[in-house]
mmCIF file of C-alpha atoms in Angstrom:
data_model
loop_
_atom_site.group_PDB
_atom_site.id
_atom_site.type_symbol
_atom_site.label_atom_id
_atom_site.label_comp_id
_atom_site.label_asym_id
_atom_site.label_seq_id
_atom_site.Cartn_x
_atom_site.Cartn_y
_atom_site.Cartn_z
ATOM 1 C CA MET H 1 131.943 103.575 134.713
ATOM 2 C CA LEU H 2 134.112 104.861 137.532
ATOM 3 C CA SER H 3 134.442 101.391 138.881
ATOM 4 C CA ASP H 4 136.219 100.406 135.598
ATOM 5 C CA LEU H 5 139.154 103.171 136.292
ATOM 6 C CA ASP H 6 141.432 100.829 138.218
ATOM 7 C CA PHE H 7 141.538 98.529 135.223
ATOM 8 C CA VAL H 8 141.904 101.425 132.707
ATOM 9 C CA ILE H 9 144.711 103.013 134.664
ATOM 10 C CA SER H 10 146.534 99.682 134.891
ATOM 11 C CA VAL H 11 146.306 98.955 130.990
ATOM 12 C CA GLU H 12 147.860 102.465 130.577
ATOM 13 C CA GLN H 13 150.717 101.888 133.089
ATOM 14 C CA ASP H 14 151.456 98.598 131.440
ATOM 15 C CA THR H 15 155.091 98.823 130.343
ATOM 16 C CA SER H 16 154.333 97.453 126.903
ATOM 17 C CA ASN H 17 151.640 100.325 126.116
ATOM 18 C CA ARG H 18 153.525 103.286 127.871
ATOM 19 C CA PRO H 19 155.838 104.086 124.977
ATOM 20 C CA PHE H 20 152.893 104.433 122.669
ATOM 21 C CA ILE H 21 150.429 106.581 124.564
ATOM 22 C CA THR H 22 150.568 109.709 127.085
ATOM 23 C CA PRO H 23 148.787 108.220 130.260
ATOM 24 C CA TRP H 24 146.316 110.525 132.046
ATOM 25 C CA GLU H 25 145.841 111.010 135.757
ATOM 26 C CA ARG H 26 143.019 109.229 137.408
ATOM 27 C CA THR H 27 141.135 112.754 137.648
ATOM 28 C CA GLN H 28 141.285 113.092 133.831
ATOM 29 C CA HIS H 29 139.738 109.681 133.288
ATOM 30 C CA GLU H 30 136.983 110.671 136.013
ATOM 31 C CA GLY H 31 136.189 113.826 133.970
ATOM 32 C CA ALA H 32 136.012 111.848 130.501
ATOM 33 C CA VAL H 33 133.602 109.521 132.296
ATOM 34 C CA ARG H 34 131.392 112.203 133.578
ATOM 35 C CA PHE H 35 131.801 114.750 130.672
ATOM 36 C CA PRO H 36 128.903 114.067 128.018
ATOM 37 C CA ASP H 37 131.507 115.191 125.173
ATOM 38 C CA PHE H 38 133.314 112.012 125.858
ATOM 39 C CA ARG H 39 132.516 108.502 125.539
ATOM 40 C CA HIS H 40 134.717 105.964 127.686
ATOM 41 C CA PHE H 41 134.325 102.180 126.684
ATOM 42 C CA ILE H 42 135.677 99.085 128.072
ATOM 43 C CA VAL H 43 136.589 96.600 125.216
ATOM 44 C CA GLU H 44 135.244 93.021 126.203
ATOM 45 C CA THR H 45 136.024 89.830 124.324
ATOM 46 C CA ASP H 46 134.054 86.684 123.977
ATOM 47 C CA PRO H 47 132.789 84.279 125.215
ATOM 48 C CA ASP H 48 133.233 85.492 128.702
ATOM 49 C CA TYR H 49 133.384 89.267 128.225
ATOM 50 C CA GLU H 50 136.855 89.490 129.606
ATOM 51 C CA ARG H 51 138.100 93.034 129.793
ATOM 52 C CA ALA H 52 140.723 93.562 127.011
ATOM 53 C CA GLY H 53 141.336 97.372 126.834
ATOM 54 C CA PHE H 54 139.566 100.577 126.765
ATOM 55 C CA ILE H 55 138.664 103.374 124.403
ATOM 56 C CA ILE H 56 138.031 106.974 124.697
ATOM 57 C CA LEU H 57 136.139 109.034 122.005
ATOM 58 C CA GLN H 58 136.189 112.982 122.336
ATOM 59 C CA GLY H 59 134.114 115.596 120.486
ATOM 60 C CA CYS H 60 130.924 113.438 120.501
ATOM 61 C CA ARG H 61 128.964 116.712 120.949
ATOM 62 C CA ASN H 62 131.313 118.710 118.478
ATOM 63 C CA PRO H 63 129.222 121.229 116.681
ATOM 64 C CA HIS H 64 131.735 120.882 113.655
ATOM 65 C CA HIS H 65 130.792 117.062 113.412
ATOM 66 C CA SER H 66 134.431 116.206 114.182
ATOM 67 C CA VAL H 67 134.945 113.125 116.572
ATOM 68 C CA GLU H 68 138.229 112.266 117.980
ATOM 69 C CA LEU H 69 139.541 108.711 118.767
ATOM 70 C CA LYS H 70 141.410 109.836 121.770
ATOM 71 C CA ARG H 71 142.672 106.599 123.016
ATOM 72 C CA ILE H 72 142.439 103.024 122.122
ATOM 73 C CA VAL H 73 144.596 100.956 124.403
ATOM 74 C CA LEU H 74 144.515 96.993 124.579
ATOM 75 C CA LEU H 75 146.048 94.746 126.853
ATOM 76 C CA PRO H 76 149.482 93.432 125.407
ATOM 77 C CA GLU H 77 147.993 89.569 125.398
ATOM 78 C CA ASP H 78 145.100 90.786 123.178
ATOM 79 C CA GLN H 79 147.206 92.799 120.603
ATOM 80 C CA GLY H 80 148.098 91.506 117.302
ATOM 81 C CA HIS H 81 144.826 89.253 116.758
ATOM 82 C CA GLY H 82 142.683 91.581 115.042
ATOM 83 C CA LEU H 83 140.923 93.102 118.064
ATOM 84 C CA GLY H 84 142.365 96.535 117.319
ATOM 85 C CA ARG H 85 141.025 96.603 113.832
ATOM 86 C CA ALA H 86 137.664 95.298 114.841
ATOM 87 C CA CYS H 87 137.378 98.098 117.179
ATOM 88 C CA VAL H 88 138.506 100.852 114.702
ATOM 89 C CA ARG H 89 135.961 99.583 112.181
ATOM 90 C CA LEU H 90 133.124 99.772 114.997
ATOM 91 C CA LEU H 91 134.215 103.114 116.143
ATOM 92 C CA ALA H 92 134.260 104.648 112.671
ATOM 93 C CA GLN H 93 130.773 103.021 112.247
ATOM 94 C CA MET H 94 129.623 104.754 115.427
ATOM 95 C CA ALA H 95 131.174 108.224 114.985
ATOM 96 C CA PHE H 96 129.666 108.307 111.247
ATOM 97 C CA ARG H 97 126.245 106.692 111.779
ATOM 98 C CA ASP H 98 125.536 107.096 115.552
ATOM 99 C CA LEU H 99 127.194 110.401 116.428
ATOM 100 C CA GLY H 100 126.646 112.218 112.905
ATOM 101 C CA ALA H 101 130.456 112.907 112.333
ATOM 102 C CA HIS H 102 131.735 114.190 109.209
ATOM 103 C CA ARG H 103 135.411 113.615 110.324
ATOM 104 C CA PHE H 104 136.823 111.032 112.536
ATOM 105 C CA TRP H 105 140.352 111.836 113.541
ATOM 106 C CA LEU H 106 143.193 110.739 115.821
ATOM 107 C CA ASP H 107 146.682 111.354 116.401
ATOM 108 C CA VAL H 108 149.313 108.693 116.959
ATOM 109 C CA LYS H 109 152.976 108.691 118.059
ATOM 110 C CA SER H 110 155.376 108.405 115.102
ATOM 111 C CA LYS H 111 157.156 105.583 116.899
ATOM 112 C CA ASN H 112 153.906 103.423 117.007
ATOM 113 C CA GLU H 113 154.480 101.795 113.668
ATOM 114 C CA ARG H 114 151.932 99.031 114.216
ATOM 115 C CA ALA H 115 149.100 101.639 114.907
ATOM 116 C CA LEU H 116 150.093 103.720 111.939
ATOM 117 C CA ALA H 117 149.950 100.743 109.722
ATOM 118 C CA LEU H 118 146.365 99.859 111.049
ATOM 119 C CA TYR H 119 145.122 103.368 110.528
ATOM 120 C CA ARG H 120 146.403 103.710 107.237
ATOM 121 C CA SER H 121 144.831 100.249 106.189
ATOM 122 C CA GLU H 122 141.594 101.285 107.384
ATOM 123 C CA GLY H 123 141.431 104.525 105.110
ATOM 124 C CA PHE H 124 142.811 107.267 107.516
ATOM 125 C CA VAL H 125 144.936 109.836 105.837
ATOM 126 C CA GLU H 126 147.799 111.688 107.241
ATOM 127 C CA GLU H 127 146.944 115.342 107.792
ATOM 128 C CA GLY H 128 150.250 116.511 109.390
ATOM 129 C CA ARG H 129 152.855 116.040 111.988
ATOM 130 C CA LEU H 130 153.197 117.755 115.392
ATOM 131 C CA ARG H 131 157.059 117.513 115.365
ATOM 132 C CA ASP H 132 158.570 116.609 118.732
ATOM 133 C CA SER H 133 155.419 117.430 120.679
ATOM 134 C CA VAL H 134 155.456 114.658 123.427
ATOM 135 C CA ARG H 135 158.257 113.938 125.820
ATOM 136 C CA SER H 136 158.922 110.625 127.208
ATOM 137 C CA GLY H 137 161.859 109.050 129.096
ATOM 138 C CA GLU H 138 163.487 108.274 125.757
ATOM 139 C CA GLY H 139 163.353 112.036 124.530
ATOM 140 C CA TYR H 140 160.680 113.614 122.303
ATOM 141 C CA ASP H 141 158.299 112.076 119.744
ATOM 142 C CA SER H 142 156.078 113.576 117.143
ATOM 143 C CA LEU H 143 152.444 113.011 116.755
ATOM 144 C CA ILE H 144 150.854 112.164 113.410
ATOM 145 C CA VAL H 145 147.379 113.574 112.869
ATOM 146 C CA MET H 146 145.182 111.305 110.685
ATOM 147 C CA SER H 147 141.590 111.514 109.764
ATOM 148 C CA LEU H 148 138.787 109.710 107.960
ATOM 149 C CA LEU H 149 135.899 111.518 106.296
ATOM 150 C CA GLU H 150 132.520 110.223 106.142
ATOM 151 C CA PRO H 151 132.353 109.839 102.256
ATOM 152 C CA GLU H 152 135.558 108.187 102.464
ATOM 153 C CA HIS H 153 134.264 105.740 105.211
ATOM 154 C CA ALA H 154 131.271 105.188 103.061
ATOM 155 C CA ALA H 155 133.307 104.183 100.021
ATOM 156 C CA LEU H 156 135.204 101.759 102.107
ATOM 157 C CA VAL H 157 132.469 100.029 103.498
ATOM 158 C CA ARG H 158 130.814 99.819 99.924
ATOM 159 C CA ALA H 159 134.115 98.328 98.816
ATOM 160 C CA ARG H 160 134.070 95.763 101.525
ATOM 161 C CA GLY H 161 130.599 94.896 100.803
ATOM 162 C CA GLN H 162 129.599 95.556 104.339
ATOM 163 C CA GLY H 163 126.578 97.274 105.873
ATOM 164 C CA GLY H 164 128.565 99.322 108.079
ATOM 165 C CA ALA H 165 131.462 97.734 109.876
#
């Protein structure tokens, strides 16, 4: 909701998160909340549903059935405890089951080793690199494009012995 955008922007601007993402302007987030091709989510944790981060999906109406995990950002204190993995699993389930995706993809900065390890462990395959494609205060970084196809996801779910997550 638009009322969540102050929180979203504060999470993006956190100095621990900034090296690993390319923050948006408020107007970009407003557009994502309003545009039906996007899904903008707040990550909440139990037991009090405290806000722990946010997620943006893009391509939810993509005619090629290709849904992008545009952004997943958690508060620093909520990182490293399995919440990101749980989110990625739920998002893959949502992409394939609910949105009818054939391909679920993302790009991640090459310096974001923690995220790369997570995505690889969840079955995402590296498709290529966009060399030196984003600029930051420290110079340039490459983006690694990764994807998970529906048959690959189904095989992972079967191997885990789970119904969908």
